[in-house]
Amino acid sequence: DSTLEQQYKKAETLFENNNYVESLRKALYLIEQIKNSKNTRLQFKITFLIADIYRKNREHKKSIPYYKNSLKQLENVLLDGLKIDKTLQKNLAENFLNLGSQYQLLKKNDSAIFYYKKLVELNFLDDQVLNLQAISYSNLAGIYQKDTTMLNHYEKAIEFAERAIEVHKKRNNFISQAGAINNLASVYLFQGDFLKSKKTYLKGLKLIERDTLTRAIRVKVTLYNNLSWAMRQLKEYEAYDYQETAYNMKDGLRDLETKEMLERV
């Protein structure tokens, strides 16, 4: 098992360095080697890694069976009486989130909703799990916002967007909170309530107006773009100033991201 653990670490490192072909080759070899082992935790990690490789390469149909298998293996870990520590809590939450997102990308909304709701029902208080739950709420809001075949779809989209905002607020994560506020404002925009969407976009911008982190700038670009659209519908021509601000920010963001990539190299 120790040799297999070392080989798994190599496969994981290859994955983290975006060398997906070699990582997959090693992981598929390992899954065969370990299938008769009693090391359920390692079985889970290898299966989950294969699912992640397929997910990263947009092979959604291939990733789903591996996520489902890793979920079964995770349940076996718990049945073996191993303590559900923070790592396992996060693993379980990530599994539900990734299954939900793969189904959502395949436009199989009923299955996506099923797994997202599994995630939000977890009662773990770990900060990382709370963050994943907030992402799940945002994704649910996105599904209900766009799927007009669902009953009271706008009301549900607003409800889930507000839940995401609340979780990020509790975690004092202002950037994610601003992103969730953007999602809520977009529901109002789709409803045709341009004034309410404008006020909500401005609220998101105010939250991170002085934040200069790359992630914050990315959220601000989206907020400014959407705000300018809402204002154009209201015939407020200040909208073009906001759009120009978004363009300038986007250019600055591209420069910043290039600089960061060079520094990493």
XYZ file of N, CA and C in Angstrom:
795
model
N 0.822 -1.218 0.000
C 0.000 0.000 0.000
C 0.856 1.268 0.000
N 1.996 1.215 0.693
C 2.848 2.407 0.759
C 3.398 2.738 -0.634
N 3.721 1.698 -1.419
C 4.197 1.912 -2.797
C 3.081 2.523 -3.644
N 1.865 2.004 -3.466
C 0.714 2.535 -4.213
C 0.416 3.972 -3.805
N 0.573 4.274 -2.524
C 0.382 5.654 -2.032
C 1.366 6.591 -2.719
N 2.620 6.160 -2.847
C 3.643 6.989 -3.494
C 3.304 7.223 -4.970
N 2.837 6.146 -5.621
C 2.467 6.275 -7.032
C 1.250 7.180 -7.207
N 0.312 7.097 -6.246
C -0.853 7.987 -6.287
C -0.397 9.445 -6.172
N 0.550 9.709 -5.266
C 1.067 11.072 -5.082
C 1.668 11.601 -6.387
N 2.367 10.720 -7.117
C 2.947 11.127 -8.403
C 1.845 11.488 -9.395
N 0.800 10.648 -9.431
C -0.326 10.915 -10.336
C -1.015 12.234 -9.967
N -1.143 12.471 -8.660
C -1.781 13.699 -8.176
C -0.947 14.926 -8.547
N 0.370 14.820 -8.416
C 1.264 15.928 -8.776
C 1.183 16.231 -10.265
N 1.144 15.183 -11.080
C 0.994 15.373 -12.527
C -0.307 16.106 -12.846
N -1.382 15.744 -12.138
C -2.684 16.400 -12.321
C -2.597 17.882 -11.963
N -1.959 18.164 -10.826
C -1.837 19.560 -10.362
C -1.002 20.401 -11.320
N -0.106 19.742 -12.077
C 0.722 20.443 -13.063
C 0.130 20.382 -14.473
N -1.172 20.027 -14.533
C -1.938 19.998 -15.790
C -1.438 18.965 -16.793
N -0.671 17.972 -16.314
C -0.236 16.887 -17.192
C -1.256 15.756 -17.073
N -2.416 15.981 -17.709
C -3.561 15.099 -17.499
C -3.386 13.709 -18.130
N -2.690 13.637 -19.254
C -2.529 12.350 -19.942
C -1.731 11.380 -19.082
N -0.571 11.843 -18.584
C 0.263 10.968 -17.747
C -0.415 10.661 -16.415
N -1.105 11.652 -15.865
C -1.814 11.456 -14.600
C -2.895 10.386 -14.754
N -3.647 10.459 -15.863
C -4.704 9.481 -16.111
C -4.124 8.081 -16.330
N -3.020 8.021 -17.071
C -2.384 6.724 -17.323
C -1.995 6.044 -16.003
N -1.378 6.817 -15.118
C -0.958 6.270 -13.819
C -2.158 5.887 -12.963
N -3.169 6.762 -12.957
C -4.345 6.529 -12.112
C -5.125 5.290 -12.567
N -5.269 5.106 -13.875
C -5.984 3.930 -14.386
C -5.222 2.635 -14.073
N -3.887 2.724 -14.109
C -3.058 1.565 -13.735
C -3.258 1.261 -12.234
N -3.250 2.301 -11.431
C -3.378 2.136 -9.972
C -4.734 1.567 -9.573
N -5.787 1.981 -10.281
C -7.133 1.517 -9.919
C -7.249 0.006 -10.109
N -6.502 -0.521 -11.076
C -6.478 -1.971 -11.285
C -5.687 -2.663 -10.183
N -4.589 -2.032 -9.772
C -3.712 -2.632 -8.763
C -4.361 -2.701 -7.382
N -5.253 -1.747 -7.109
C -5.771 -1.617 -5.743
C -7.169 -2.188 -5.560
N -7.779 -2.716 -6.633
C -9.190 -3.113 -6.534
C -9.441 -4.223 -5.504
N -8.423 -5.032 -5.210
C -8.601 -6.096 -4.206
C -8.048 -5.701 -2.836
N -7.591 -4.467 -2.725
C -7.031 -3.998 -1.454
C -8.142 -3.624 -0.475
N -7.814 -3.636 0.806
C -8.769 -3.198 1.835
C -8.604 -1.719 2.161
N -7.682 -1.079 1.458
C -7.429 0.348 1.690
C -8.498 1.175 0.957
N -9.676 1.262 1.580
C -10.814 1.948 0.944
C -10.550 3.431 0.731
N -9.761 4.022 1.623
C -9.483 5.457 1.502
C -8.653 5.749 0.254
N -7.650 4.900 0.000
C -6.824 5.091 -1.193
C -7.624 4.786 -2.458
N -8.483 3.774 -2.412
C -9.360 3.476 -3.543
C -10.201 4.702 -3.900
N -10.732 5.335 -2.852
C -11.531 6.542 -3.063
C -10.697 7.630 -3.733
N -9.496 7.891 -3.224
C -8.666 8.991 -3.724
C -8.295 8.791 -5.195
N -7.966 7.557 -5.571
C -7.588 7.284 -6.966
C -8.804 7.449 -7.885
N -9.946 6.904 -7.479
C -11.170 7.010 -8.290
C -11.587 8.468 -8.457
N -11.495 9.229 -7.363
C -11.860 10.652 -7.393
C -10.918 11.427 -8.316
N -9.635 11.055 -8.299
C -8.649 11.715 -9.167
C -8.993 11.480 -10.639
N -9.360 10.250 -10.995
C -9.737 9.942 -12.384
C -10.947 10.788 -12.793
N -11.931 10.886 -11.893
C -13.121 11.709 -12.173
C -12.728 13.163 -12.397
N -11.808 13.656 -11.571
C -11.350 15.051 -11.699
C -10.634 15.297 -13.029
N -9.840 14.319 -13.465
C -9.119 14.457 -14.737
C -10.119 14.596 -15.882
N -11.132 13.717 -15.888
C -12.149 13.805 -16.941
C -12.925 15.123 -16.857
N -13.233 15.574 -15.628
C -13.952 16.841 -15.446
C -13.150 18.007 -16.014
N -11.859 18.032 -15.703
C -10.998 19.125 -16.169
C -10.923 19.175 -17.694
N -11.093 18.016 -18.318
C -11.018 17.939 -19.779
C -12.405 17.926 -20.430
N -13.396 18.346 -19.659
C -14.784 18.489 -20.124
C -15.386 17.175 -20.637
N -14.885 16.072 -20.118
C -15.453 14.760 -20.450
C -16.496 14.426 -19.376
N -17.611 15.168 -19.411
C -18.595 15.089 -18.326
C -19.218 13.702 -18.183
N -19.532 13.081 -19.321
C -20.160 11.754 -19.272
C -19.219 10.704 -18.692
N -17.918 10.861 -18.936
C -16.935 9.909 -18.404
C -16.655 10.155 -16.923
N -16.744 11.409 -16.509
C -16.411 11.736 -15.112
C -17.485 11.238 -14.140
N -18.751 11.275 -14.565
C -19.863 10.945 -13.654
C -19.766 9.553 -13.047
N -19.519 8.460 -13.835
C -19.420 7.129 -13.209
C -18.307 7.037 -12.167
N -17.195 7.743 -12.406
C -16.093 7.704 -11.443
C -16.432 8.482 -10.176
N -17.139 9.607 -10.329
C -17.584 10.330 -9.129
C -18.558 9.476 -8.326
N -19.448 8.770 -9.028
C -20.416 7.906 -8.328
C -19.705 6.752 -7.611
N -18.698 6.159 -8.285
C -17.933 5.087 -7.649
C -17.154 5.596 -6.443
N -16.581 6.790 -6.589
C -15.819 7.351 -5.465
C -16.738 7.658 -4.290
N -17.995 8.003 -4.593
C -18.982 8.258 -3.538
C -19.279 6.962 -2.776
N -19.410 5.856 -3.514
C -19.620 4.549 -2.863
C -18.429 4.175 -2.004
N -17.230 4.431 -2.524
C -16.012 4.103 -1.769
C -15.891 4.972 -0.522
N -16.347 6.205 -0.648
C -16.334 7.094 0.513
C -17.295 6.579 1.580
N -18.434 6.078 1.139
C -19.392 5.475 2.085
C -18.786 4.238 2.750
N -17.983 3.467 2.007
C -17.308 2.299 2.573
C -16.285 2.701 3.626
N -15.609 3.846 3.376
C -14.652 4.367 4.365
C -15.373 4.630 5.677
N -16.548 5.245 5.578
C -17.324 5.571 6.772
C -17.865 4.300 7.434
N -18.253 3.317 6.599
C -18.751 2.042 7.145
C -17.641 1.271 7.864
N -16.393 1.504 7.431
C -15.261 0.850 8.096
C -14.984 1.440 9.478
N -15.769 2.460 9.832
C -15.647 3.043 11.168
C -14.589 4.123 11.283
N -14.042 4.563 10.150
C -13.043 5.632 10.191
C -13.728 6.951 10.523
N -13.060 7.730 11.318
C -13.633 9.012 11.769
C -13.822 9.951 10.574
N -14.988 10.596 10.520
C -15.230 11.553 9.429
C -14.588 12.891 9.791
N -13.299 12.979 9.503
C -12.537 14.187 9.819
C -12.831 15.271 8.779
N -12.148 16.407 8.908
C -12.416 17.542 8.018
C -12.100 17.214 6.561
N -11.075 16.367 6.360
C -10.722 16.000 4.987
C -11.855 15.214 4.340
N -12.393 14.233 5.079
C -13.489 13.424 4.543
C -14.765 14.253 4.354
N -14.999 15.186 5.258
C -16.151 16.084 5.123
C -16.048 16.860 3.804
N -14.847 17.393 3.556
C -14.622 18.157 2.322
C -14.757 17.245 1.103
N -14.198 16.023 1.184
C -14.300 15.065 0.080
C -15.747 14.788 -0.286
N -16.588 14.566 0.729
C -18.000 14.272 0.507
C -18.699 15.465 -0.148
N -18.415 16.657 0.363
C -19.023 17.877 -0.182
C -18.587 18.103 -1.630
N -17.288 17.910 -1.899
C -16.770 18.092 -3.262
C -17.406 17.095 -4.228
N -17.609 15.872 -3.743
C -18.213 14.849 -4.583
C -19.623 15.247 -5.017
N -20.433 15.692 -4.060
C -21.793 16.139 -4.381
C -21.770 17.332 -5.345
N -20.875 18.288 -5.077
C -20.797 19.488 -5.919
C -20.379 19.134 -7.347
N -19.362 18.283 -7.471
C -18.868 17.927 -8.802
C -19.888 17.106 -9.587
N -20.584 16.203 -8.911
C -21.644 15.445 -9.595
C -22.745 16.396 -10.077
N -23.130 17.326 -9.205
C -24.143 18.307 -9.582
C -23.721 19.132 -10.785
N -22.463 19.587 -10.775
C -21.995 20.461 -11.858
C -21.865 19.705 -13.181
N -21.459 18.420 -13.119
C -21.346 17.639 -14.354
C -22.724 17.437 -14.988
N -23.702 17.119 -14.147
C -25.072 16.958 -14.669
C -25.617 18.291 -15.193
N -25.288 19.389 -14.503
C -25.758 20.708 -14.939
C -25.189 21.054 -16.316
N -23.898 20.747 -16.522
C -23.270 21.023 -17.812
C -23.847 20.154 -18.927
N -24.361 18.987 -18.552
C -25.027 18.104 -19.526
C -26.511 18.456 -19.686
N -26.930 19.543 -18.969
C -28.319 20.027 -18.993
C -29.309 18.987 -18.442
N -28.822 18.158 -17.523
C -29.695 17.209 -16.826
C -29.987 17.808 -15.448
N -30.902 18.786 -15.476
C -31.125 19.624 -14.297
C -31.681 18.874 -13.089
N -32.538 17.890 -13.314
C -33.111 17.153 -12.182
C -32.024 16.443 -11.376
N -31.073 15.812 -12.073
C -29.967 15.128 -11.403
C -29.038 16.139 -10.723
N -28.802 17.264 -11.392
C -27.949 18.309 -10.815
C -28.550 18.820 -9.510
N -29.848 19.107 -9.526
C -30.543 19.602 -8.335
C -30.457 18.580 -7.206
N -30.614 17.299 -7.537
C -30.555 16.217 -6.540
C -29.238 16.267 -5.766
N -28.115 16.367 -6.474
C -26.805 16.342 -5.799
C -26.480 17.669 -5.113
N -26.901 18.794 -5.710
C -26.690 20.084 -5.044
C -27.440 20.117 -3.705
N -28.653 19.581 -3.701
C -29.439 19.576 -2.456
C -28.838 18.630 -1.425
N -28.219 17.522 -1.896
C -27.499 16.623 -0.985
C -26.396 17.383 -0.267
N -25.710 18.252 -1.010
C -24.618 19.031 -0.436
C -25.119 20.045 0.584
N -26.165 20.787 0.238
C -26.627 21.836 1.148
C -27.281 21.260 2.407
N -27.636 19.970 2.356
C -28.231 19.328 3.543
C -27.185 18.844 4.548
N -25.894 18.843 4.145
C -24.843 18.426 5.078
C -24.784 19.406 6.242
N -24.620 18.888 7.452
C -24.594 19.786 8.619
C -23.191 19.946 9.197
N -22.168 19.862 8.326
C -20.788 20.099 8.751
C -20.566 21.605 8.876
N -19.757 21.995 9.847
C -19.516 23.421 10.079
C -18.144 23.866 9.569
N -17.442 22.971 8.876
C -16.130 23.308 8.324
C -16.265 24.446 7.309
N -15.334 25.401 7.346
C -15.423 26.588 6.500
C -15.377 26.234 5.015
N -14.548 25.258 4.654
C -14.448 24.863 3.246
C -15.754 24.245 2.750
N -16.402 23.463 3.619
C -17.684 22.857 3.249
C -18.745 23.942 3.081
N -18.735 24.933 3.975
C -19.687 26.049 3.871
C -19.519 26.780 2.539
N -18.258 26.954 2.117
C -17.990 27.612 0.835
C -18.565 26.800 -0.318
N -18.392 25.475 -0.274
C -18.932 24.603 -1.326
C -20.460 24.625 -1.330
N -21.057 24.729 -0.126
C -22.517 24.829 -0.042
C -23.011 26.127 -0.684
N -22.258 27.208 -0.470
C -22.641 28.492 -1.071
C -22.560 28.421 -2.594
N -21.525 27.743 -3.114
C -21.402 27.552 -4.570
C -22.602 26.759 -5.085
N -22.992 25.742 -4.304
C -24.136 24.910 -4.673
C -25.417 25.744 -4.747
N -25.612 26.632 -3.756
C -26.774 27.528 -3.772
C -26.763 28.413 -5.028
N -25.574 28.948 -5.371
C -25.461 29.804 -6.558
C -25.786 29.029 -7.823
N -25.305 27.777 -7.896
C -25.586 26.948 -9.072
C -27.079 26.617 -9.181
N -27.704 26.354 -8.024
C -29.146 26.106 -8.009
C -29.894 27.345 -8.501
N -29.438 28.513 -8.054
C -30.062 29.770 -8.507
C -29.948 29.902 -10.027
N -28.771 29.526 -10.564
C -28.558 29.590 -12.010
C -29.484 28.668 -12.773
N -29.692 27.461 -12.243
C -30.588 26.493 -12.898
C -32.015 27.036 -12.939
N -32.514 27.484 -11.772
C -33.904 27.951 -11.699
C -34.108 29.253 -12.479
N -33.055 30.076 -12.563
C -33.164 31.325 -13.308
C -33.408 31.067 -14.794
N -32.732 30.041 -15.327
C -32.771 29.808 -16.771
C -33.833 28.799 -17.211
N -34.190 27.888 -16.310
C -35.129 26.829 -16.696
C -36.574 27.280 -16.479
N -37.172 27.804 -17.533
C -38.532 28.364 -17.436
C -39.605 27.280 -17.319
N -39.225 26.004 -17.497
C -40.207 24.922 -17.386
C -40.522 24.593 -15.925
N -39.691 25.092 -15.010
C -39.875 24.778 -13.589
C -40.852 25.754 -12.941
N -41.674 25.228 -12.052
C -42.687 26.034 -11.378
C -42.028 27.073 -10.468
N -42.524 28.322 -10.529
C -42.006 29.428 -9.695
C -40.482 29.541 -9.806
N -39.975 29.420 -11.037
C -38.516 29.325 -11.200
C -37.785 30.596 -10.754
N -38.355 31.781 -11.007
C -37.682 33.006 -10.579
C -37.649 33.127 -9.061
N -38.754 32.789 -8.407
C -38.820 32.872 -6.940
C -37.780 31.947 -6.297
N -37.637 30.745 -6.860
C -36.651 29.798 -6.330
C -35.227 30.279 -6.603
N -35.017 30.873 -7.773
C -33.690 31.412 -8.104
C -33.301 32.498 -7.109
N -34.247 33.379 -6.776
C -33.995 34.448 -5.800
C -33.698 33.854 -4.429
N -34.482 32.852 -4.031
C -34.289 32.209 -2.719
C -32.885 31.611 -2.587
N -32.444 30.874 -3.610
C -31.132 30.227 -3.537
C -29.993 31.247 -3.633
N -30.177 32.296 -4.437
C -29.151 33.342 -4.531
C -28.984 34.036 -3.181
N -30.100 34.292 -2.504
C -30.045 34.936 -1.183
C -29.381 34.035 -0.147
N -29.606 32.720 -0.258
C -28.950 31.781 0.660
C -27.428 31.790 0.459
N -26.997 31.850 -0.802
C -25.564 31.911 -1.095
C -24.953 33.174 -0.499
N -25.645 34.295 -0.654
C -25.172 35.571 -0.096
C -25.011 35.457 1.415
N -25.999 34.847 2.063
C -25.990 34.712 3.519
C -24.810 33.876 4.010
N -24.514 32.776 3.311
C -23.384 31.918 3.711
C -22.070 32.687 3.573
N -21.873 33.376 2.459
C -20.633 34.142 2.254
C -20.517 35.278 3.265
N -21.644 35.862 3.628
C -21.648 36.939 4.625
C -21.179 36.420 5.978
N -21.662 35.228 6.354
C -21.245 34.610 7.622
C -19.754 34.319 7.628
N -19.221 33.981 6.459
C -17.798 33.637 6.351
C -16.924 34.873 6.162
N -17.536 36.056 6.104
C -16.811 37.309 5.858
C -16.018 37.270 4.548
N -16.552 36.552 3.564
C -15.903 36.474 2.263
C -16.590 37.465 1.329
N -16.057 38.706 1.309
C -16.723 39.789 0.591
C -16.708 39.592 -0.927
N -15.628 38.988 -1.452
C -15.547 38.797 -2.911
C -16.619 37.808 -3.367
N -16.707 36.665 -2.672
C -17.720 35.665 -3.023
C -19.127 36.206 -2.781
N -19.257 37.021 -1.732
C -20.565 37.630 -1.436
C -20.974 38.558 -2.581
N -20.014 39.335 -3.095
C -20.303 40.237 -4.218
C -20.675 39.440 -5.463
N -20.005 38.291 -5.670
C -20.338 37.418 -6.801
C -21.748 36.873 -6.689
N -22.142 36.500 -5.465
C -23.498 35.978 -5.234
C -24.543 37.092 -5.403
N -24.190 38.318 -4.998
C -25.080 39.471 -5.188
C -25.281 39.724 -6.688
N -24.213 39.552 -7.464
C -24.308 39.677 -8.921
C -25.326 38.676 -9.481
N -25.290 37.443 -8.961
C -26.241 36.418 -9.415
C -27.684 36.808 -9.095
N -27.875 37.363 -7.888
C -29.224 37.793 -7.487
C -29.713 38.922 -8.394
N -28.840 39.893 -8.643
C -29.205 41.029 -9.504
C -29.567 40.552 -10.909
N -28.877 39.510 -11.372
C -29.144 38.984 -12.717
C -30.524 38.335 -12.816
N -30.998 37.762 -11.701
C -32.365 37.215 -11.695
C -33.363 38.357 -11.889
N -33.146 39.473 -11.159
C -34.020 40.640 -11.317
C -33.969 41.160 -12.759
N -32.759 41.111 -13.353
C -32.581 41.565 -14.729
C -33.406 40.709 -15.694
N -33.342 39.382 -15.511
C -34.122 38.455 -16.344
C -35.618 38.684 -16.167
N -36.022 39.083 -14.938
C -37.441 39.350 -14.675
C -37.912 40.648 -15.320
N -36.948 41.479 -15.721
C -37.302 42.765 -16.308
C -37.399 43.887 -15.284
N -36.982 43.612 -14.028
C -36.982 44.642 -12.980
C -35.610 45.320 -12.994
N -35.423 46.227 -13.961
C -34.112 46.819 -14.205
C -33.646 47.727 -13.066
N -34.601 48.435 -12.428
C -34.231 49.322 -11.328
C -33.709 48.517 -10.136
N -34.386 47.436 -9.821
C -33.966 46.594 -8.696
C -32.624 45.925 -8.992
N -32.437 45.505 -10.230
C -31.173 44.866 -10.594
C -30.036 45.886 -10.518
N -30.301 47.117 -10.956
C -29.282 48.179 -10.886
C -28.851 48.424 -9.436
N -29.822 48.565 -8.547
C -29.520 48.808 -7.128
C -28.718 47.647 -6.532
N -29.042 46.422 -6.951
C -28.369 45.239 -6.405
C -26.939 45.137 -6.934
N -26.729 45.431 -8.223
C -25.365 45.440 -8.777
C -24.499 46.472 -8.045
N -25.065 47.652 -7.790
C -24.325 48.708 -7.087
C -23.946 48.269 -5.667
N -24.840 47.514 -5.039
C -24.576 46.989 -3.697
C -23.370 46.036 -3.721
N -23.302 45.193 -4.751
C -22.174 44.277 -4.894
C -20.873 45.020 -5.126
N -20.924 46.068 -5.958
C -19.722 46.861 -6.240
C -19.211 47.586 -4.995
N -20.136 48.120 -4.212
C -19.755 48.841 -2.995
C -19.015 47.932 -2.017
N -19.398 46.670 -2.007
C -18.824 45.700 -1.077
C -17.337 45.483 -1.334
N -16.913 45.573 -2.607
C -15.510 45.268 -2.934
C -14.831 46.419 -3.678
N -15.346 47.636 -3.530
C -14.844 48.760 -4.326
C -13.355 49.031 -4.113
N -12.832 48.731 -2.913
C -11.413 49.003 -2.642
C -10.537 47.768 -2.718
N -11.120 46.656 -3.089
C -10.371 45.387 -3.146
C -9.615 45.307 -4.472
N -8.295 45.078 -4.397
C -7.462 45.057 -5.612
C -6.977 43.649 -5.979
N -7.469 42.627 -5.293
C -7.086 41.260 -5.638
C -7.612 40.908 -7.039
N -6.884 40.048 -7.744
C -7.274 39.656 -9.103
C -8.702 39.127 -9.136
N -9.031 38.278 -8.149
C -10.368 37.681 -8.094
C -11.446 38.751 -7.930
N -11.142 39.759 -7.110
C -12.099 40.847 -6.879
C -12.299 41.667 -8.159
N -11.219 41.917 -8.881
C -11.310 42.696 -10.125
C -12.164 41.942 -11.144
N -11.994 40.621 -11.185
C -12.774 39.802 -12.109
C -14.278 39.933 -11.820
N -14.629 39.913 -10.526
C -16.037 40.066 -10.129
C -16.522 41.479 -10.465
N -15.652 42.481 -10.235
C -16.034 43.868 -10.533
C -16.306 44.072 -12.024
N -15.494 43.454 -12.878
C -15.705 43.555 -14.329
C -17.107 43.051 -14.691
N -17.480 41.893 -14.125
C -18.810 41.320 -14.387
C -19.913 42.246 -13.871
N -19.720 42.761 -12.665
C -20.725 43.657 -12.072
C -20.903 44.925 -12.906
N -19.789 45.529 -13.338
C -19.871 46.752 -14.145
C -20.542 46.486 -15.496
N -20.200 45.369 -16.121
C -20.822 45.006 -17.404
C -22.329 44.851 -17.256
N -22.744 44.101 -16.233
C -24.170 43.856 -16.009
C -24.904 45.126 -15.592
N -24.230 45.942 -14.776
C -24.823 47.219 -14.353
C -25.086 48.110 -15.563
N -24.116 48.163 -16.480
C -24.289 49.020 -17.666
C -25.463 48.531 -18.527
N -25.639 47.208 -18.587
C -26.772 46.657 -19.348
C -28.105 47.066 -18.712
N -28.189 46.939 -17.375
C -29.421 47.307 -16.671
C -29.731 48.794 -16.862
N -28.681 49.626 -16.808
C -28.881 51.080 -16.936
C -29.281 51.473 -18.351
N -28.787 50.732 -19.341
C -29.200 51.024 -20.722
C -30.695 50.765 -20.909
N -31.194 49.728 -20.235
C -32.632 49.433 -20.312
C -33.456 50.542 -19.647
N -32.816 51.239 -18.679
C -33.482 52.347 -17.984
C -33.247 53.683 -18.695
N -32.574 53.623 -19.873
C -32.242 54.832 -20.654
C -31.338 55.785 -19.871
N -30.517 55.221 -19.004
C -29.560 56.036 -18.241
C -28.213 55.920 -18.952
N -27.791 57.007 -19.603
C -26.651 56.916 -20.509
C -25.300 56.962 -19.790
N -25.353 57.079 -18.471
C -24.150 56.897 -17.657
C -23.667 55.440 -17.784
N -24.550 54.607 -18.303
C -24.242 53.188 -18.515
C -22.976 53.011 -19.335
N -22.760 53.892 -20.323
C -21.597 53.756 -21.207
C -20.294 54.029 -20.453
N -20.362 54.897 -19.434
C -19.182 55.143 -18.582
C -18.818 53.876 -17.816
N -19.850 53.206 -17.309
C -19.609 51.971 -16.555
C -19.071 50.868 -17.467
N -19.570 50.841 -18.710
C -19.074 49.833 -19.649
C -17.599 50.083 -19.969
N -17.246 51.356 -20.127
C -15.844 51.704 -20.394
C -14.966 51.324 -19.205
N -15.491 51.548 -17.993
C -14.771 51.143 -16.781
C -14.507 49.644 -16.799
N -15.515 48.875 -17.206
C -15.377 47.411 -17.285
C -14.311 47.031 -18.306
N -14.294 47.702 -19.474
C -13.291 47.407 -20.510
C -11.879 47.695 -19.993
N -11.730 48.857 -19.343
C -10.408 49.234 -18.812
C -9.937 48.257 -17.744
N -10.870 47.861 -16.879
C -10.541 46.885 -15.829
C -10.130 45.554 -16.443
N -10.827 45.172 -17.515
C -10.536 43.891 -18.168
C -9.132 43.903 -18.754
N -8.751 45.035 -19.354
C -7.394 45.164 -19.898
C -6.357 45.065 -18.781
N -6.637 45.778 -17.673
C -5.725 45.741 -16.522
C -5.623 44.353 -15.923
N -6.757 43.656 -15.909
C -6.808 42.297 -15.370
C -5.960 41.355 -16.216
N -6.033 41.521 -17.547
C -5.241 40.679 -18.452
C -3.749 40.878 -18.185
N -3.342 42.134 -17.993
C -1.931 42.432 -17.691
C -1.513 41.809 -16.369
N -2.397 41.924 -15.378
C -2.112 41.398 -14.042
C -1.983 39.876 -14.061
N -2.875 39.223 -14.796
C -2.840 37.761 -14.889
C -1.578 37.281 -15.604
N -1.161 38.023 -16.648
C 0.077 37.681 -17.356
C 1.273 37.812 -16.430
N 1.278 38.884 -15.645
C 2.371 39.111 -14.687
C 2.442 37.981 -13.672
N 1.265 37.577 -13.170
C 1.211 36.484 -12.177
C 1.717 35.176 -12.771
N 1.343 34.907 -14.042
C 1.799 33.675 -14.699
C 3.319 33.681 -14.862
N 3.875 34.832 -15.234
C 5.328 34.939 -15.388
C 6.035 34.713 -14.051
N 5.443 35.273 -12.986
C 6.040 35.096 -11.655
C 6.002 33.622 -11.230
N 4.903 32.920 -11.575
C 4.804 31.503 -11.226
C 5.865 30.695 -11.982
N 6.067 31.047 -13.268
C 7.099 30.365 -14.072
C 8.479 30.605 -13.459
